[in-house]
mmCIF file of C-alpha atoms in Angstrom:
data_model
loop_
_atom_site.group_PDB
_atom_site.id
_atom_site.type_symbol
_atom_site.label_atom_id
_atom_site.label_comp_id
_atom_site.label_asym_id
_atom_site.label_seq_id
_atom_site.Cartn_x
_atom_site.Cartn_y
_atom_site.Cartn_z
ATOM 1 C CA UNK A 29 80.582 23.937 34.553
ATOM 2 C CA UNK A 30 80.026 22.420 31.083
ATOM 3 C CA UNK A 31 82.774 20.851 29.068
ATOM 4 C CA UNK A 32 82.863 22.071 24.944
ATOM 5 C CA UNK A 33 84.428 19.829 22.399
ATOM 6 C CA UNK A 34 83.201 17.150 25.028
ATOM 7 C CA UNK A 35 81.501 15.164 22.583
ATOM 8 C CA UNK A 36 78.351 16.082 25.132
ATOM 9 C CA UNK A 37 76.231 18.812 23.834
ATOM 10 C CA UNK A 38 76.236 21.599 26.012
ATOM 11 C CA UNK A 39 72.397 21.252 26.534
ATOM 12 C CA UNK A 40 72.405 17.888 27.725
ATOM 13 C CA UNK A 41 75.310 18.377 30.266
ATOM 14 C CA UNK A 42 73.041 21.134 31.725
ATOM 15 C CA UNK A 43 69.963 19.191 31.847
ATOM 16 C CA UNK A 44 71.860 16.024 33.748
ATOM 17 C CA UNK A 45 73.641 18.376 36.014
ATOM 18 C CA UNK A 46 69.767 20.291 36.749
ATOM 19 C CA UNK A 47 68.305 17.076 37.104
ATOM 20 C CA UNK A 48 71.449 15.149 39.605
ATOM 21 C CA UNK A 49 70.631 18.233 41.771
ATOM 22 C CA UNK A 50 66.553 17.139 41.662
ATOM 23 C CA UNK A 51 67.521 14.023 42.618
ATOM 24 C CA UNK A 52 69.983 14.980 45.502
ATOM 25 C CA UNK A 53 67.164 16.670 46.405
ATOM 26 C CA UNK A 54 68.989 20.335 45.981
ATOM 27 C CA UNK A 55 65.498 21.207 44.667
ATOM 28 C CA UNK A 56 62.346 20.600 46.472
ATOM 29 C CA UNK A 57 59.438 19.391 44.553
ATOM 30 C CA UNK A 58 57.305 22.219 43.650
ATOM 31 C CA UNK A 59 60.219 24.414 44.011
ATOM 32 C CA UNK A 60 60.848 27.100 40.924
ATOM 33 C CA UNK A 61 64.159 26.684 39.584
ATOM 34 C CA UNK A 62 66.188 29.882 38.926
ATOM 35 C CA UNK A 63 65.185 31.872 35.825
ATOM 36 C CA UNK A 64 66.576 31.598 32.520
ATOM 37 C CA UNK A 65 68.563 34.363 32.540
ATOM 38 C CA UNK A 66 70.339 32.666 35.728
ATOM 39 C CA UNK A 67 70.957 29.534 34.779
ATOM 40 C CA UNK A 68 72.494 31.126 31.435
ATOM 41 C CA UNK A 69 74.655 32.948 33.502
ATOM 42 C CA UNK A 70 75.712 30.036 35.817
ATOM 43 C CA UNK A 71 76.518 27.732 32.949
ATOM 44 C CA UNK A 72 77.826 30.570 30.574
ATOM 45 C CA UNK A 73 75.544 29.948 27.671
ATOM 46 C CA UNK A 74 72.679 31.417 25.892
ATOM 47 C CA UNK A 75 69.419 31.767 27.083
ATOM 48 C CA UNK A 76 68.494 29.129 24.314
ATOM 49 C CA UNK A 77 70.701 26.609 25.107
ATOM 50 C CA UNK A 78 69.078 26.943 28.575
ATOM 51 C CA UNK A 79 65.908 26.346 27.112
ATOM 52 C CA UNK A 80 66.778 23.336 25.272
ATOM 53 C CA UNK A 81 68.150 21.572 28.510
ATOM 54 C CA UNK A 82 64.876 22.464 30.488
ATOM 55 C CA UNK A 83 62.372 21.276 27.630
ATOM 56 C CA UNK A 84 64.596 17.734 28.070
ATOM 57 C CA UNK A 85 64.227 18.007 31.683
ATOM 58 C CA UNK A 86 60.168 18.522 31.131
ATOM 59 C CA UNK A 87 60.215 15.195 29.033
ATOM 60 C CA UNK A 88 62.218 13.555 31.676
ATOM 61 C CA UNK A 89 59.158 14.781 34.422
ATOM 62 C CA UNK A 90 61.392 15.982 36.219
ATOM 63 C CA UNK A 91 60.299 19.618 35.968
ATOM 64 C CA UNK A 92 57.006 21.406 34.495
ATOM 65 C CA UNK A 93 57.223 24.655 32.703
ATOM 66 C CA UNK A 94 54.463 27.000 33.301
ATOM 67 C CA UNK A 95 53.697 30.114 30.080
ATOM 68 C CA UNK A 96 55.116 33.527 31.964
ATOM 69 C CA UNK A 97 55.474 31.696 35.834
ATOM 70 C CA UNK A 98 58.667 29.857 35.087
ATOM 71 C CA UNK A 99 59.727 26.063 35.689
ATOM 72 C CA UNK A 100 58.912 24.277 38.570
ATOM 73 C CA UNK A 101 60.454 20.491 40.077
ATOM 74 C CA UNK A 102 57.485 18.340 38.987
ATOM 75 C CA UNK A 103 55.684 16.924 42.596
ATOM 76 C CA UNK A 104 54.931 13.418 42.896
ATOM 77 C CA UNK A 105 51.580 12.418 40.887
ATOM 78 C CA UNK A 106 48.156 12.156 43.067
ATOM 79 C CA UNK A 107 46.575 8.827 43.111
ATOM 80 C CA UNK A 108 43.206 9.361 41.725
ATOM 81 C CA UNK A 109 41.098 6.166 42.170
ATOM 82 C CA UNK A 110 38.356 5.174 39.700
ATOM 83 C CA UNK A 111 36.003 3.424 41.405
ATOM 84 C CA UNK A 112 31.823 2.364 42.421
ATOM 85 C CA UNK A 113 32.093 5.458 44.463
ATOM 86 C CA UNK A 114 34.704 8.379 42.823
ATOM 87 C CA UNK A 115 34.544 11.443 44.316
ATOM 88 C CA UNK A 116 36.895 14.134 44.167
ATOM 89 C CA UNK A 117 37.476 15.629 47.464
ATOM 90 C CA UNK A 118 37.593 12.276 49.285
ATOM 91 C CA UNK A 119 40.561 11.256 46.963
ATOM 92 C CA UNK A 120 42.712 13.857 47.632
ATOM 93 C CA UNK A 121 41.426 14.109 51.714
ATOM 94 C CA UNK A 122 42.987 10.950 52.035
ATOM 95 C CA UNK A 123 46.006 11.795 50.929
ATOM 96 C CA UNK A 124 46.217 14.764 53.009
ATOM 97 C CA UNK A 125 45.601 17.344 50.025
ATOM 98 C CA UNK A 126 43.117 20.261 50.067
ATOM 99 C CA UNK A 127 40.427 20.193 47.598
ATOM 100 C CA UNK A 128 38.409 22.827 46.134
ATOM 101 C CA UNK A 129 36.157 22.854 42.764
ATOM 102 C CA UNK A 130 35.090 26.119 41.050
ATOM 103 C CA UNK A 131 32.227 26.540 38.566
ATOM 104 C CA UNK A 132 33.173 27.821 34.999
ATOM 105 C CA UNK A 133 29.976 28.011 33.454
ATOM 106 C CA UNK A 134 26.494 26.966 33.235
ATOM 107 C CA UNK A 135 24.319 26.466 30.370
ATOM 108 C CA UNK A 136 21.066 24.103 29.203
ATOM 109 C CA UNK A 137 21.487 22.814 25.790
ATOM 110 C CA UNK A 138 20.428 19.692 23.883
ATOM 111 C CA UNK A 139 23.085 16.974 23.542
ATOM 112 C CA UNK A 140 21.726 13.562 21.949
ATOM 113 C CA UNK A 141 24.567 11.790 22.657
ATOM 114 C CA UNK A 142 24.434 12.795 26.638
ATOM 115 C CA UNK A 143 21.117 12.640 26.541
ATOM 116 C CA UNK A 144 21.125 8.736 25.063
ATOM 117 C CA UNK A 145 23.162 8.273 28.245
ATOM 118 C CA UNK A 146 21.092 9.619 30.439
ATOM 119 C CA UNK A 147 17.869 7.532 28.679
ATOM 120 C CA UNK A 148 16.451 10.763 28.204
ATOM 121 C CA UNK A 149 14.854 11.779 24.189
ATOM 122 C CA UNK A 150 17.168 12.840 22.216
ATOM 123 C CA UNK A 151 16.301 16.430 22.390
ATOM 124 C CA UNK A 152 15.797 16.629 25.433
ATOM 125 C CA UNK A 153 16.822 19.592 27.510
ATOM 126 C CA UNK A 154 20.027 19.200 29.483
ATOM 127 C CA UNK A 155 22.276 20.934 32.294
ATOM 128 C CA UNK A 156 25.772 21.366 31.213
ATOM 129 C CA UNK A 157 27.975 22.504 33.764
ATOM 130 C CA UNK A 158 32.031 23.145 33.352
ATOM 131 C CA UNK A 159 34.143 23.175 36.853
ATOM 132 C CA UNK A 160 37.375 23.097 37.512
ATOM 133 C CA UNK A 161 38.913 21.288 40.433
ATOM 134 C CA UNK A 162 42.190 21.905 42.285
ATOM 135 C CA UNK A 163 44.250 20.998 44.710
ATOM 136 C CA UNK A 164 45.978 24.338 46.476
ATOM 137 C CA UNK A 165 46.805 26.481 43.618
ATOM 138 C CA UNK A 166 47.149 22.864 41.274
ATOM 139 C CA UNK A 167 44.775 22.305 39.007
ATOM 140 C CA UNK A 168 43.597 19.055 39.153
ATOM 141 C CA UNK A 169 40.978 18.021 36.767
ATOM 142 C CA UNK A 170 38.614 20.336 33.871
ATOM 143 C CA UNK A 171 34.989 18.573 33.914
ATOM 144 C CA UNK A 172 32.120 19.000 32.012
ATOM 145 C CA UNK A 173 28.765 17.532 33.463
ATOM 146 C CA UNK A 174 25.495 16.533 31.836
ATOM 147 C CA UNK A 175 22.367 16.622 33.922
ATOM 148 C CA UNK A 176 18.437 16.275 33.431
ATOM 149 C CA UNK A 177 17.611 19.887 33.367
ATOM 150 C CA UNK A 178 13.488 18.835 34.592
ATOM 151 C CA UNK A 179 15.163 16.636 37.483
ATOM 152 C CA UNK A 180 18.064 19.063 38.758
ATOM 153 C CA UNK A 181 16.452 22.914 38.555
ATOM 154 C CA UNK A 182 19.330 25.000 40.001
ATOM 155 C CA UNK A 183 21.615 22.638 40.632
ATOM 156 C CA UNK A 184 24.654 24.616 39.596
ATOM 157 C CA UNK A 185 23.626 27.463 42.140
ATOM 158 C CA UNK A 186 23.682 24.276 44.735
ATOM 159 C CA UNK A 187 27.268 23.054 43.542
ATOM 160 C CA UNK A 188 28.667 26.973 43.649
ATOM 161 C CA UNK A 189 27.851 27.171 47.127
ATOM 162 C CA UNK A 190 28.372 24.025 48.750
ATOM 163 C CA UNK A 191 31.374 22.918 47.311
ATOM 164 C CA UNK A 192 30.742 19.578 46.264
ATOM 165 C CA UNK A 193 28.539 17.694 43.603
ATOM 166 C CA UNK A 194 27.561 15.237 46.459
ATOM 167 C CA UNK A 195 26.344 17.865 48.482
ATOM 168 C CA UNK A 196 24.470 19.538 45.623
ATOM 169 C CA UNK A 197 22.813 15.705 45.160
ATOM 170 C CA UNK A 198 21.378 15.791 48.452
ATOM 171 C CA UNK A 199 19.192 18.683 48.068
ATOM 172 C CA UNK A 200 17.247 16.493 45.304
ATOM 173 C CA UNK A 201 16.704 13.672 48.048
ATOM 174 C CA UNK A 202 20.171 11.579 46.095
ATOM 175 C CA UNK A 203 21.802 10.377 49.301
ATOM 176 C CA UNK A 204 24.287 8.163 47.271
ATOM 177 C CA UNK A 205 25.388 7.566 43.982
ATOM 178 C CA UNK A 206 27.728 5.122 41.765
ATOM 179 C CA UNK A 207 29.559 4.805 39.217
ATOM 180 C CA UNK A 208 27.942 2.221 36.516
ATOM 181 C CA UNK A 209 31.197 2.560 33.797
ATOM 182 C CA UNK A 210 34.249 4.495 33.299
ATOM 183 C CA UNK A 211 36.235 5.132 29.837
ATOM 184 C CA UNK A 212 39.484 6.045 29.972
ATOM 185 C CA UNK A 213 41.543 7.296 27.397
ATOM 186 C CA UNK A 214 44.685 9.642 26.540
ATOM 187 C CA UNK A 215 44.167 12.672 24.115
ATOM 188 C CA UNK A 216 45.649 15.885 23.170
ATOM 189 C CA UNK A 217 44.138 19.130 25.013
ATOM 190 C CA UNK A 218 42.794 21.752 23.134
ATOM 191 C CA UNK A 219 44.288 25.344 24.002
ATOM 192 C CA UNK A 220 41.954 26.005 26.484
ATOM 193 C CA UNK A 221 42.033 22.881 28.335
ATOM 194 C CA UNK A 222 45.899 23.126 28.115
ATOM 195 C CA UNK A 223 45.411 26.683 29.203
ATOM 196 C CA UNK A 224 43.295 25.862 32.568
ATOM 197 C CA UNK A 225 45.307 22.714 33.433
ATOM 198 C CA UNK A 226 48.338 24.470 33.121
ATOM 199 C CA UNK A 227 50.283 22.800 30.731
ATOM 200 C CA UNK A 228 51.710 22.579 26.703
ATOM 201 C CA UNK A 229 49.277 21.692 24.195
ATOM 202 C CA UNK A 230 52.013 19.313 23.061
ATOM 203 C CA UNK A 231 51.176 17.250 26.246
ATOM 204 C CA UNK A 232 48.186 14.357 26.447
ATOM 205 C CA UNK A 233 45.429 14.540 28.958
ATOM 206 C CA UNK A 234 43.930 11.815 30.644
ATOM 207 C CA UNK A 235 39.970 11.878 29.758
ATOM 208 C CA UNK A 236 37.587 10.223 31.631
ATOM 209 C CA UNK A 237 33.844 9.912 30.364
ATOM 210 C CA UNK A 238 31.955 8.222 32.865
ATOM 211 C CA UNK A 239 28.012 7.694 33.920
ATOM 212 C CA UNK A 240 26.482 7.940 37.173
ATOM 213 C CA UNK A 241 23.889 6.420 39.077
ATOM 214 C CA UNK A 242 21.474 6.654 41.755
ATOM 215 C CA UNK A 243 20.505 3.769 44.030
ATOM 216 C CA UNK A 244 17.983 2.646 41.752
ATOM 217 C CA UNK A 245 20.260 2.913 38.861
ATOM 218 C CA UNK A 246 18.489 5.350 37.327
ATOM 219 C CA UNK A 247 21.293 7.769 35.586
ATOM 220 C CA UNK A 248 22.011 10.795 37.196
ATOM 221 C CA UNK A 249 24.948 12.475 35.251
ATOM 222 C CA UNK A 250 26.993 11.758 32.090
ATOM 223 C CA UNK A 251 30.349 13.495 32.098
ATOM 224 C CA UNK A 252 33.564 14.038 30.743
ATOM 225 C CA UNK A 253 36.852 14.868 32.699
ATOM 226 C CA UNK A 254 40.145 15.223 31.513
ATOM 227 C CA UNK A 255 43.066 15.269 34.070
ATOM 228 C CA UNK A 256 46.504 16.950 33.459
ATOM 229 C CA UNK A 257 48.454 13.246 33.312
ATOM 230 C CA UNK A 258 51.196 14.395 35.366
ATOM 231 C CA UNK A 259 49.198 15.229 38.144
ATOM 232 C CA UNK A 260 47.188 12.278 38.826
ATOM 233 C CA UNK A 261 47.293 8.886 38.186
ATOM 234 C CA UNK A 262 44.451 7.047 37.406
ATOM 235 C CA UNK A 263 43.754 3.758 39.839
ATOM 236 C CA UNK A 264 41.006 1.287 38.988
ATOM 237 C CA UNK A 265 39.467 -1.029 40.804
ATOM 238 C CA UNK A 266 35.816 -1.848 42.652
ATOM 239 C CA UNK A 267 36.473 -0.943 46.120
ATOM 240 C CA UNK A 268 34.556 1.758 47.261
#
């Protein structure tokens, strides 16, 4: 029970006593925690003083708070390595995660800015493909991709059904690809990035623009992918 005249507000005495019972382990990570109208109940407050201790909790990362689902004890962050060779399934295979990747939308357009990546003209006619990978009902990562549209004819349909961008590669005769650079930076989502990662717009993503390469080191995709930062954490290095 809280303690008034304490010297304590009330909020933060319910948001240590929530978060000594994460840590005891009373909650399970990915567990949701009892609804507002509960925990008022249980403490014998108002619904807003409830909310005032769990929005300290989600700074803490201790717990995420999810638009009409409720809040949820925050699960340990995936280790999402950067590397020659980053590919999405393989990271999360190895740590014993499922991963899946669905296609939001498809679309050729002229980019000069991708296309200067890709040392294409600059009006030259791109692929732009939007997917959206996650891990069990997690979403991971929101991606945009920028292709040669001459090079890669249908290689969205590809991606849809097998799955995987590396699999979608090998129908054009890529049997490998690297990574040639990676910039990584933290930024604010927009709504709809907030909205598909799951998170407040308040909260920074981690965005990842990065250029690919075939064997020959001829480009094969510019892209940009922006990762909810307390799901993943980014590691660098060279290994493969």
């Amino acid at each position: 029970m809280v303690e008034r005249g304490s010297g304590i507000a009330v909020w933060r005495q319910i948001s240590e006593s929530l978060a000594a019972d994460i840590r005891r382990k009373l909650y399970s990570p990915g567990e949701k925690l009892p609804a507002e109208s509960d925990m008022a109940q249980r403490y014998a407050v108002n619904r807003h003083t409830v909310r005032r201790a769990m929005a300290e909790l989600e700074q803490q990362g201790l717990v995420r708070i999810e638009q009409g689902r409720g809040t949820f004890v925050q699960e340990h962050a995936i280790a999402y390595a950067i590397g020659r060779r980053t590919r999405f399934s393989e990271n999360l295979q190895r740590q014993g995660l499922p991963a899946h990747g669905e296609l939001l939308g498809r679309q050729t357009l002229r980019n000069a800015e991708a296309a200067g990546h890709l040392g294409l003209a600059r009006n030259a006619e791109l692929l732009h493909i939007r997917t959206l990978r996650r891990s069990g009902k997690r979403a991971i990562s929101l991606a945009e991709h920028y292709l040669d549209a001459q090079r890669f004819p249908g290689f969205a349909e590809h991606f849809e059904t097998l799955n995987s961008i590396s699999k979608a590669y090998e129908q054009y005769g890529v049997s490998d690809y690297t990574r040639k650079w990676s910039r990584i930076t933290a930024t604010l989502p927009d709504s709809e990035t907030a909205r598909l990662l799951g998170q407040p717009k308040t909260r920074p993503v981690l965005q990842v623009e990065a250029l690919n390469v075939d064997s020959r080191g001829k480009p094969l995709q510019y892209g940009i992918t922006r990762f909810g930062a307390d799901w993943v954490q980014l590691v660098v290095g060279d290994a493969d």
